[in-house]
PDB file of C-alpha atoms in Angstrom:
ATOM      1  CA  UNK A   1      -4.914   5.443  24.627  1.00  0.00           C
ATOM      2  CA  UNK A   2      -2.581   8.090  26.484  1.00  0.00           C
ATOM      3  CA  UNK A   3       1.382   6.142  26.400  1.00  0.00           C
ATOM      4  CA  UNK A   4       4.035   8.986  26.247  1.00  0.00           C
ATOM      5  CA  UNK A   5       6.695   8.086  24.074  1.00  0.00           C
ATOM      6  CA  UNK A   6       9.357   6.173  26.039  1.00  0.00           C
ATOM      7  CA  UNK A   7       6.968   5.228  28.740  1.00  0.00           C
ATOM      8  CA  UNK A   8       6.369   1.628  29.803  1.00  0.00           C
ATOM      9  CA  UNK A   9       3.281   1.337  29.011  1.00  0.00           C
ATOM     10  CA  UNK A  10       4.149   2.830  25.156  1.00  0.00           C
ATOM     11  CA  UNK A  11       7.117  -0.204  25.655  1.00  0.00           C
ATOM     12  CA  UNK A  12       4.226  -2.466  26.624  1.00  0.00           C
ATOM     13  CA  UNK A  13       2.311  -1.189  23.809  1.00  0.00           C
ATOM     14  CA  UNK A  14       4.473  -1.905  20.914  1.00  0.00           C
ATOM     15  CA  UNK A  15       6.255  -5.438  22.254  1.00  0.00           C
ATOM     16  CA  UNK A  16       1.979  -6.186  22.277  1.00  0.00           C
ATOM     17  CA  UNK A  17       1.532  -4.986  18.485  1.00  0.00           C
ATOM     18  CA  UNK A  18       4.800  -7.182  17.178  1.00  0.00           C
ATOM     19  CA  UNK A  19       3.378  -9.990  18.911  1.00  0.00           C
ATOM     20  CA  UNK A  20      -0.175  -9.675  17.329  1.00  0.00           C
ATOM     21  CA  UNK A  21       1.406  -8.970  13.978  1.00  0.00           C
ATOM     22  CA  UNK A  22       3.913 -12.194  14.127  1.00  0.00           C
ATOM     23  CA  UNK A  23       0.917 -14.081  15.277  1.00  0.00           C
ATOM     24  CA  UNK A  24      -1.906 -13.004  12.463  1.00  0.00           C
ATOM     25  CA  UNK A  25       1.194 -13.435  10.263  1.00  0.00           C
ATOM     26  CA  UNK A  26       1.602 -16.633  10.620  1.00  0.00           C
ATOM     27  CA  UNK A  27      -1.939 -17.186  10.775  1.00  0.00           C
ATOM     28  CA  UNK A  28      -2.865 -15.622   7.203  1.00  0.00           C
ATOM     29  CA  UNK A  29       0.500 -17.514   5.601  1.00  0.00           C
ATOM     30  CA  UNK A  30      -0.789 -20.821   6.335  1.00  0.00           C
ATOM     31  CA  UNK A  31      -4.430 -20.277   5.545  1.00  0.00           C
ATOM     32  CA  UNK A  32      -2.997 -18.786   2.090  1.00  0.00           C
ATOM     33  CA  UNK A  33      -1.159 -21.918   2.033  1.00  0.00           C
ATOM     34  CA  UNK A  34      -3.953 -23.700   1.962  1.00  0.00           C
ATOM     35  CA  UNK A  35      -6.178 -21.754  -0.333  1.00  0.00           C
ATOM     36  CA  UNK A  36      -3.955 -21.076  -2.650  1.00  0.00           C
ATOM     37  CA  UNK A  37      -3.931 -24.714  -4.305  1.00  0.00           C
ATOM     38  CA  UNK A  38      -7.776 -24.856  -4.095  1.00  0.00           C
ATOM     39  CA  UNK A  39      -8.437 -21.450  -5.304  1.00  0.00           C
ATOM     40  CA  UNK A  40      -5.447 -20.472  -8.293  1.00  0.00           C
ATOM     41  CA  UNK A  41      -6.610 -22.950 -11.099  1.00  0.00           C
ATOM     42  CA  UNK A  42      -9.598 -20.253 -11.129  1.00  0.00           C
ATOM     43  CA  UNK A  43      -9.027 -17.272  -9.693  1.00  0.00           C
ATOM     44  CA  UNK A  44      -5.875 -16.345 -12.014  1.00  0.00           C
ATOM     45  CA  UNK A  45      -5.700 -12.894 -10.142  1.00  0.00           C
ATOM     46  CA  UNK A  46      -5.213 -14.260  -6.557  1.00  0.00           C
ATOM     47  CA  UNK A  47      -8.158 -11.542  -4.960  1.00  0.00           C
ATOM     48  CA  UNK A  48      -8.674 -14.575  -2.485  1.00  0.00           C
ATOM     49  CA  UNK A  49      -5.347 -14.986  -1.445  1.00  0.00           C
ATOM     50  CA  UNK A  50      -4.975 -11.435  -1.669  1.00  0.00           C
ATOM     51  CA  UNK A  51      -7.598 -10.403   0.619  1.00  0.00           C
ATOM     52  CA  UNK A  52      -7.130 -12.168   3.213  1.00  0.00           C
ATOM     53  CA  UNK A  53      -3.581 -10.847   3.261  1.00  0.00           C
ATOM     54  CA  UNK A  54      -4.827  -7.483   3.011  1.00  0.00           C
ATOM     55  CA  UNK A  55      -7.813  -8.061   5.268  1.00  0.00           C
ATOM     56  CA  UNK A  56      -5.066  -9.359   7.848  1.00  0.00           C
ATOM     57  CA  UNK A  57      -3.252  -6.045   7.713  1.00  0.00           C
ATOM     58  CA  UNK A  58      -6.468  -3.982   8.518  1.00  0.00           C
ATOM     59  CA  UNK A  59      -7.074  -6.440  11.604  1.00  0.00           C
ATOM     60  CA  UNK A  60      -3.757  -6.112  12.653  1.00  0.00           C
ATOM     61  CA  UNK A  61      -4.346  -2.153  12.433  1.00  0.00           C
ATOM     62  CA  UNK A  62      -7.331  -2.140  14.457  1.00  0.00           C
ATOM     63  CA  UNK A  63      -6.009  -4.499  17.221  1.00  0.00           C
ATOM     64  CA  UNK A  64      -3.243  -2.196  17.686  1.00  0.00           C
ATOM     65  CA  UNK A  65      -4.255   0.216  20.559  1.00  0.00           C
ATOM     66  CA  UNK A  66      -1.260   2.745  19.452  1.00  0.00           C
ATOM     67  CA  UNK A  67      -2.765   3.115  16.264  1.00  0.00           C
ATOM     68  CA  UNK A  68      -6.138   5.249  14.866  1.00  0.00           C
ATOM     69  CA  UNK A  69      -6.618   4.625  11.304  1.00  0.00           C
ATOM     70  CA  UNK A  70      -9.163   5.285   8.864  1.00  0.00           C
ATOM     71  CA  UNK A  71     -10.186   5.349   5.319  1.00  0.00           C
ATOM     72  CA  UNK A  72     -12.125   8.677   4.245  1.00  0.00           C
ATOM     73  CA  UNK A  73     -13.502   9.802   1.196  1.00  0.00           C
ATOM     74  CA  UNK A  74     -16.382   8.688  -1.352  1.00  0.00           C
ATOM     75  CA  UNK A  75     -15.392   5.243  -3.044  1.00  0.00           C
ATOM     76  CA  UNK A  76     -14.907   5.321  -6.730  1.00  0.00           C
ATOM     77  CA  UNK A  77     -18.344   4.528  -9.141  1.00  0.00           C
ATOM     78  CA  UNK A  78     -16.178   1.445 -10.443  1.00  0.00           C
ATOM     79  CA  UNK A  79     -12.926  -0.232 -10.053  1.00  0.00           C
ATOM     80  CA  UNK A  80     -10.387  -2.631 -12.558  1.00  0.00           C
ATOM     81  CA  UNK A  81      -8.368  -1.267 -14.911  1.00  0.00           C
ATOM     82  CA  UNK A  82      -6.732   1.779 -12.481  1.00  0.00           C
ATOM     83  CA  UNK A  83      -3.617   2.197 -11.360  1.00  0.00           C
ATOM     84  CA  UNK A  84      -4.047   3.327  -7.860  1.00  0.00           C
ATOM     85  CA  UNK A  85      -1.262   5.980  -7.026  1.00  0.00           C
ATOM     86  CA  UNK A  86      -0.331   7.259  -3.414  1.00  0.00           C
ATOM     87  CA  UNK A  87       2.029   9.135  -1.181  1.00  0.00           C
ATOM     88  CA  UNK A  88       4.206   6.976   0.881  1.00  0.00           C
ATOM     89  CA  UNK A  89       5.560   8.478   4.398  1.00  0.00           C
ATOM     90  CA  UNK A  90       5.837   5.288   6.561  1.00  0.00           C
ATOM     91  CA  UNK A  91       6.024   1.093   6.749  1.00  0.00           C
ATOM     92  CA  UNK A  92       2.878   1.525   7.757  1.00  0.00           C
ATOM     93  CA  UNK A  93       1.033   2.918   5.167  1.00  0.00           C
ATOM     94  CA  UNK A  94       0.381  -0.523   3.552  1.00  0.00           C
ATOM     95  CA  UNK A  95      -1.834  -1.206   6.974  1.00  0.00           C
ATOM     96  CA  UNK A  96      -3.763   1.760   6.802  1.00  0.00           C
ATOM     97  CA  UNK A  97      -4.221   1.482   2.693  1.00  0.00           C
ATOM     98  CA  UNK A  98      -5.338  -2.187   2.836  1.00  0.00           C
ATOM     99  CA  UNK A  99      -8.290  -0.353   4.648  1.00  0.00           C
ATOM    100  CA  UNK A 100      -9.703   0.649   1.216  1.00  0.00           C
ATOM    101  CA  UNK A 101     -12.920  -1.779   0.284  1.00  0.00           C
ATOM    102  CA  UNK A 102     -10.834  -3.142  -2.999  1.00  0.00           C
ATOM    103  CA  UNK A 103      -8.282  -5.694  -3.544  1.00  0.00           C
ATOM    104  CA  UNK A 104      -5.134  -4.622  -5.704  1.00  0.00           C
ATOM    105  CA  UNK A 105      -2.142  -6.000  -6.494  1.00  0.00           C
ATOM    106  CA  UNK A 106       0.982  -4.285  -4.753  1.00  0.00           C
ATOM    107  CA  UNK A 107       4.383  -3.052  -6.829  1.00  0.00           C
ATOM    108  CA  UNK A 108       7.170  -3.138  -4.013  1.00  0.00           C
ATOM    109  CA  UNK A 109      10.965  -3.687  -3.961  1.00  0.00           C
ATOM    110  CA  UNK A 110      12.177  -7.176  -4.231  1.00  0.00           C
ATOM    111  CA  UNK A 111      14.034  -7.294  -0.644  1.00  0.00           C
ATOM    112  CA  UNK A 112      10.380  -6.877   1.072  1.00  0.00           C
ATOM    113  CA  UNK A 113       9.285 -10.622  -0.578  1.00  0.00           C
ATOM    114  CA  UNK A 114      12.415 -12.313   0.972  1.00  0.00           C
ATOM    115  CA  UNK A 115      11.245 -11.399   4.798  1.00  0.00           C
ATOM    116  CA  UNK A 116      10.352 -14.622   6.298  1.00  0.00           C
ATOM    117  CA  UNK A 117       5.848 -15.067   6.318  1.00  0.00           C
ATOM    118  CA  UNK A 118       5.359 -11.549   5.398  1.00  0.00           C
ATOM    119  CA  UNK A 119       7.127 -11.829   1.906  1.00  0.00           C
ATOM    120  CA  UNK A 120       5.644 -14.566   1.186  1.00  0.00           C
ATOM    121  CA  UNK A 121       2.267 -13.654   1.883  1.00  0.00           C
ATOM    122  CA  UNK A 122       2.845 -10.937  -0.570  1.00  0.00           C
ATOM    123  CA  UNK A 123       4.355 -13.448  -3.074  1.00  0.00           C
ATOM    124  CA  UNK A 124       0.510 -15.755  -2.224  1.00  0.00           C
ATOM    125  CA  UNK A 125      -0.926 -13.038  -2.855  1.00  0.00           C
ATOM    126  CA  UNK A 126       0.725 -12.104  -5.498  1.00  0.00           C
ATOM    127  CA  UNK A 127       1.983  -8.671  -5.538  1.00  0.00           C
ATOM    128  CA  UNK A 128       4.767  -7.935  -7.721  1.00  0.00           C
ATOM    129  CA  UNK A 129       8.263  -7.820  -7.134  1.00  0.00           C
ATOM    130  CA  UNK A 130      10.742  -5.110  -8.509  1.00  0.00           C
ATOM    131  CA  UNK A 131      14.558  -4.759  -7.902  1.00  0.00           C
ATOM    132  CA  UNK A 132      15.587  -0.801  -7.986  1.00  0.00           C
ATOM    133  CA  UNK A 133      17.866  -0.080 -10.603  1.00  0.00           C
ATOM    134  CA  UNK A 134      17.217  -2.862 -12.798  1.00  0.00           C
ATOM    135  CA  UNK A 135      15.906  -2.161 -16.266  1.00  0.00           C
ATOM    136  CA  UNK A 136      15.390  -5.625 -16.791  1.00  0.00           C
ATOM    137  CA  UNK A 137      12.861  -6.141 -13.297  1.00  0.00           C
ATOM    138  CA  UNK A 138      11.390  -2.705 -14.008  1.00  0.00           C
ATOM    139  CA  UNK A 139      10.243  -3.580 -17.261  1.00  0.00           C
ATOM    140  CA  UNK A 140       9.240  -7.179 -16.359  1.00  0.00           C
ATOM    141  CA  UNK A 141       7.863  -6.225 -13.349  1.00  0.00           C
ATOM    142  CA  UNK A 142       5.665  -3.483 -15.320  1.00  0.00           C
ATOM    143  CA  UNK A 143       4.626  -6.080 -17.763  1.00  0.00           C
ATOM    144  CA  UNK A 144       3.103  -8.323 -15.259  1.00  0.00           C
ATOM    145  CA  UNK A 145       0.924  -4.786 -13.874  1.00  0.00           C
ATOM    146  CA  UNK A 146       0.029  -4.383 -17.404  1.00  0.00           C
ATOM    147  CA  UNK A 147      -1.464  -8.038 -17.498  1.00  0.00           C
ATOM    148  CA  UNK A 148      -2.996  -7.599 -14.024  1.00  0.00           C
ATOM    149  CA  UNK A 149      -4.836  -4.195 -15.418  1.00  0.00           C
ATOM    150  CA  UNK A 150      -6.433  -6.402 -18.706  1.00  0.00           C
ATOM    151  CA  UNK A 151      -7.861  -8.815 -16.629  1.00  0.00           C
ATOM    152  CA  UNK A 152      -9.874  -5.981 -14.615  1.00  0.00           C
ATOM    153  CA  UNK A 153      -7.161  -6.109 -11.399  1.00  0.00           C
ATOM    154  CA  UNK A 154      -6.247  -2.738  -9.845  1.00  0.00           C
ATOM    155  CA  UNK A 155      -2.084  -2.109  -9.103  1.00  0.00           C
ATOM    156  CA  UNK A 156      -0.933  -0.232  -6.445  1.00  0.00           C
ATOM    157  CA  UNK A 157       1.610   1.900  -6.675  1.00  0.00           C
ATOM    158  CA  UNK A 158       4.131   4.381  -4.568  1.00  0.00           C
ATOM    159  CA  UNK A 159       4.965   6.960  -7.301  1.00  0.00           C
ATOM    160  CA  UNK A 160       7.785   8.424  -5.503  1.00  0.00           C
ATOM    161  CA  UNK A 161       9.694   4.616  -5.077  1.00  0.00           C
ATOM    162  CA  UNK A 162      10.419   5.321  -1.648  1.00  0.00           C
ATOM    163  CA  UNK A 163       9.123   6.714   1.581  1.00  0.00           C
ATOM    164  CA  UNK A 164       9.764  10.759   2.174  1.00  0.00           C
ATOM    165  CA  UNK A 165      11.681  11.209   5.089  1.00  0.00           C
ATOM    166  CA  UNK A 166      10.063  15.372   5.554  1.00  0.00           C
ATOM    167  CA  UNK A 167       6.345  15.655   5.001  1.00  0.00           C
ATOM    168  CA  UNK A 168       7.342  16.823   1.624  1.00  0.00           C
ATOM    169  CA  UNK A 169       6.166  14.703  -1.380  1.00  0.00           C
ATOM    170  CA  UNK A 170       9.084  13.592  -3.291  1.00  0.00           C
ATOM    171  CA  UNK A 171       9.989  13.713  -6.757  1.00  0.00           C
ATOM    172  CA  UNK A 172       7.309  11.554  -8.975  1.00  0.00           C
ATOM    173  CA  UNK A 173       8.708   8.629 -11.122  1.00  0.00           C
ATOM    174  CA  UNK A 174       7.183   8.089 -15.139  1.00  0.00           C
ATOM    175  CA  UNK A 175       6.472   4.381 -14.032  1.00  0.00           C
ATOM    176  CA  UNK A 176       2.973   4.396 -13.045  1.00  0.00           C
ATOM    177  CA  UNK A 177       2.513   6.827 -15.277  1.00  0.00           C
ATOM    178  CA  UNK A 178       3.535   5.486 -18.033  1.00  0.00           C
ATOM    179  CA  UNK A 179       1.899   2.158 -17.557  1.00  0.00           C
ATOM    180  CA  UNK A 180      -1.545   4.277 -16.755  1.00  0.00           C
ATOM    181  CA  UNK A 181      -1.308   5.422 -20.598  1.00  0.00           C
ATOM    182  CA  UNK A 182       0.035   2.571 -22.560  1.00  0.00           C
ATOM    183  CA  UNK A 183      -2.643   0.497 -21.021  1.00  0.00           C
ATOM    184  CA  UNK A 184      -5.444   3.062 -21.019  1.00  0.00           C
ATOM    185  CA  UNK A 185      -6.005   2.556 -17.282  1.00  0.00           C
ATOM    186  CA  UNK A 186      -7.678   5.485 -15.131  1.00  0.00           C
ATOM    187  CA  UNK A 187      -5.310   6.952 -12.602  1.00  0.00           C
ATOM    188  CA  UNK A 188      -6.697   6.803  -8.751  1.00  0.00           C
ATOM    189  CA  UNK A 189      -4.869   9.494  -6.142  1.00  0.00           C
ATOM    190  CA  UNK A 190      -4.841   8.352  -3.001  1.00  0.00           C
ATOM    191  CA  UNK A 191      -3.529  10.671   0.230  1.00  0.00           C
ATOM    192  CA  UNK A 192      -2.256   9.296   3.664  1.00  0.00           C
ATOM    193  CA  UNK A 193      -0.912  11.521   6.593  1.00  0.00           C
ATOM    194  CA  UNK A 194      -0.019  11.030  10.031  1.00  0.00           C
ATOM    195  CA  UNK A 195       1.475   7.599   9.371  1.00  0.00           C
ATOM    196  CA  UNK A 196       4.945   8.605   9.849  1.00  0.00           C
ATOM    197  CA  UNK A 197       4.843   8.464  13.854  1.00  0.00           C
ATOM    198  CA  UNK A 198       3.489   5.201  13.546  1.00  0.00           C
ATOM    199  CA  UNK A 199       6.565   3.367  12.927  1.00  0.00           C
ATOM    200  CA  UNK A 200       9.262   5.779  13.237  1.00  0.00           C
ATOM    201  CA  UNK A 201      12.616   5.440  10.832  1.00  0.00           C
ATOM    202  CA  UNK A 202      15.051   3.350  12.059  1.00  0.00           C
ATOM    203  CA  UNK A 203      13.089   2.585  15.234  1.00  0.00           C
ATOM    204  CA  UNK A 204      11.669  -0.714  15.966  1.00  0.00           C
ATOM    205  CA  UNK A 205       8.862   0.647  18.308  1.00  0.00           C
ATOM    206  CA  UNK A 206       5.329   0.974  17.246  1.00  0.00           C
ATOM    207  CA  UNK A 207       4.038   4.371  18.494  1.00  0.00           C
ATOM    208  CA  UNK A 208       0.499   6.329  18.467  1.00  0.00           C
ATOM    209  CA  UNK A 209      -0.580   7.922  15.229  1.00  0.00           C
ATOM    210  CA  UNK A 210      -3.926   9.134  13.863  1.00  0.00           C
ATOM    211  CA  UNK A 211      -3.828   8.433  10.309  1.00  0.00           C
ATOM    212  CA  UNK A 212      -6.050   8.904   7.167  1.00  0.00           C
ATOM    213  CA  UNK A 213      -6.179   8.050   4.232  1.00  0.00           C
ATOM    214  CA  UNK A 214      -8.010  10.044   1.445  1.00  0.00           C
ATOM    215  CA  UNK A 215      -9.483   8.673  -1.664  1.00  0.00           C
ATOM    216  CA  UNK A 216      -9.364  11.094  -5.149  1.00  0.00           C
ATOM    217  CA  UNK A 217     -11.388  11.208  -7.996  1.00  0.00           C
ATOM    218  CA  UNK A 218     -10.175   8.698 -10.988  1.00  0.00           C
ATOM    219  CA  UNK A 219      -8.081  10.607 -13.475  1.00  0.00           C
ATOM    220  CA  UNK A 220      -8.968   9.499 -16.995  1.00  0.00           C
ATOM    221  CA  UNK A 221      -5.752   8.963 -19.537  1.00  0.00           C
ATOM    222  CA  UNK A 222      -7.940   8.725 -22.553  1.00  0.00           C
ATOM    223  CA  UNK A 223      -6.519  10.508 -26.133  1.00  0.00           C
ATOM    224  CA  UNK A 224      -3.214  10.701 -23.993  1.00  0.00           C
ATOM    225  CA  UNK A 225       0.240  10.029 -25.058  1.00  0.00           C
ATOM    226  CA  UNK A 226       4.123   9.702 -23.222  1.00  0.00           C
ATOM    227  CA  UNK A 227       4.808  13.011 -24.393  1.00  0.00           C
ATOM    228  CA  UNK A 228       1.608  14.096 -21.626  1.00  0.00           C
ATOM    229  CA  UNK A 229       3.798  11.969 -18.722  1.00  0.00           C
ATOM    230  CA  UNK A 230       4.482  15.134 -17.024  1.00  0.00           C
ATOM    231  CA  UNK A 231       1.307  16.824 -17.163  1.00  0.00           C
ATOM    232  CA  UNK A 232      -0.062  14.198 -15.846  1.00  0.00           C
ATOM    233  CA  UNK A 233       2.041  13.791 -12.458  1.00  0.00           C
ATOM    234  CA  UNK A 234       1.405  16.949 -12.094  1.00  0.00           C
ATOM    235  CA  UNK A 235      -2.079  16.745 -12.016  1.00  0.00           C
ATOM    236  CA  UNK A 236      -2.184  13.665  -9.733  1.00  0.00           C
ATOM    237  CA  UNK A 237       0.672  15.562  -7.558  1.00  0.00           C
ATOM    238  CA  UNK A 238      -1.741  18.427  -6.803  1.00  0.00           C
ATOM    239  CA  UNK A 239      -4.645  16.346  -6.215  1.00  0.00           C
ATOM    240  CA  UNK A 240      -2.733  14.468  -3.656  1.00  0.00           C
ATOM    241  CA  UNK A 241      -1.244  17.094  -2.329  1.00  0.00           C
ATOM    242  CA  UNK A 242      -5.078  18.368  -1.985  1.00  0.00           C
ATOM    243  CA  UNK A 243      -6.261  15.304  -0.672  1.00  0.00           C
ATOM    244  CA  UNK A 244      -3.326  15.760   2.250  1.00  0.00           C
ATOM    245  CA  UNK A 245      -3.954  19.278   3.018  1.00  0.00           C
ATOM    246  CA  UNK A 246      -7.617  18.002   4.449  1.00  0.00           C
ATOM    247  CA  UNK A 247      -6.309  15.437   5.904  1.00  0.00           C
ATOM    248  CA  UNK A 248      -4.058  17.744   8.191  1.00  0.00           C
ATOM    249  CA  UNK A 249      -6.976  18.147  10.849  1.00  0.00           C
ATOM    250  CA  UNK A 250      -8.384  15.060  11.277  1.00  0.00           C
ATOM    251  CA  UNK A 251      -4.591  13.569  11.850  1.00  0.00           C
ATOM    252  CA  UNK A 252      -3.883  16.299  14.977  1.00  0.00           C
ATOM    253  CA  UNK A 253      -3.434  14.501  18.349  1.00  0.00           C
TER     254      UNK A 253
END
């Protein structure tokens, strides 16, 4: 859909995508509300609850005329213990990530889980909190992915902490790295590009984007040790930054 930036109809546009996001919002809190007392006392890793939040992000992506986004890439032979790893340029990466046919449990900062419905669908759904610059919530908050992982549950997480503000990668942190070896999980690379004009920095309007996001090959961390922490992100960095560099075309409006 043609809406130059600043344009009414790109106005139009993005007041229509808050007000289908507030309203699916709501809708997937409640229904979690509900399910989650039925379905916890047996599903100990929340994938219902945790679906449907994720599945409500993908709807939310697709009902948003501003937006084109798409998963590409062969899906891995088999999922569970893998720490899924990513680049993260925009807010909306989450939307176009929950695309991916898997449910995973999400490592984000502890501010995110106090924002009224939204937080606490992620809390229902139970992605894990973590409070930057605390030892004490790193480590706890790392413990709880490591438990997630031995019970055959996927983690998600942003490697570089924070979103890039240049289409640079930033610098890699040992976290998911870390908890990849100690808990002999494989190591998935995901890519996304072209999210960053979806929701610009700082600005409160949706806007177009064509974005992608590219699945890797698992990375085993078999017969590995801390001391190979570095080698490691490096071979995950260049496989993302791989993954990106074919991504560049298909992302061109």
């Amino acid at each position: 859909m043609s809406a130059k930036p600043g344009s009414p109809l790109a106005l139009a546009l993005a007041i229509w995508t808050w007000f289908e996001l507030c309203v699916l919002s709501l809708a997937c809190f409640f229904l979690q509300l509900v399910l989650a007392p039925l379905t916890w006392p047996f599903d100990r890793n929340r994938v219902i609850t945790g679906s449907l939040y994720r599945r409500t992000a993908v709807i939310v992506s697709r009902l948003t005329p501003l937006w084109d986004f798409k998963v590409v890439g062969s899906l891995p032979a088999r999922m569970g213990r893998t720490v899924v790893v990513s680049n993260h340029c925009s807010q909306a990466d989450p939307f176009l990530i929950s695309g991916v046919p898997w449910e995973m449990k999400w490592l984000g900062k502890a501010s995110l889980f106090r924002v009224p419905v939204m937080g606490w669908s992620m809390w229902l759904a139970g992605d894990i909190p973590v409070v930057r610059g605390e030892k004490a919530s790193a480590r706890s908050a790392m413990a709880r992915c490591a438990r997630y992982l031995e019970r055959g549950m996927p983690v998600m997480i942003f490697p570089e902490g924070t979103r890039s503000l240049t289409d640079e990668i930033g610098p890699f942190k040992d976290g998911a790295f870390q908890l990849a070896i100690t808990t002999g999980a494989d190591i998935l690379p995901l890519a996304v590009h072209g999210t960053a004009s979806a929701l610009p920095v700082h600005d409160w309007r949706f806007a177009r984007a064509r974005a992608r996001v590219a699945i890797g090959d698992p990375i085993s961390t078999a017969g590995m040790s801390l001391e190979d922490i570095p080698h490691l992100k490096q071979i995950v960095r260049e496989e993302i930054e791989a993954l990106r560099a074919k991504l560049r075309p298909l992302t061109t409006m």
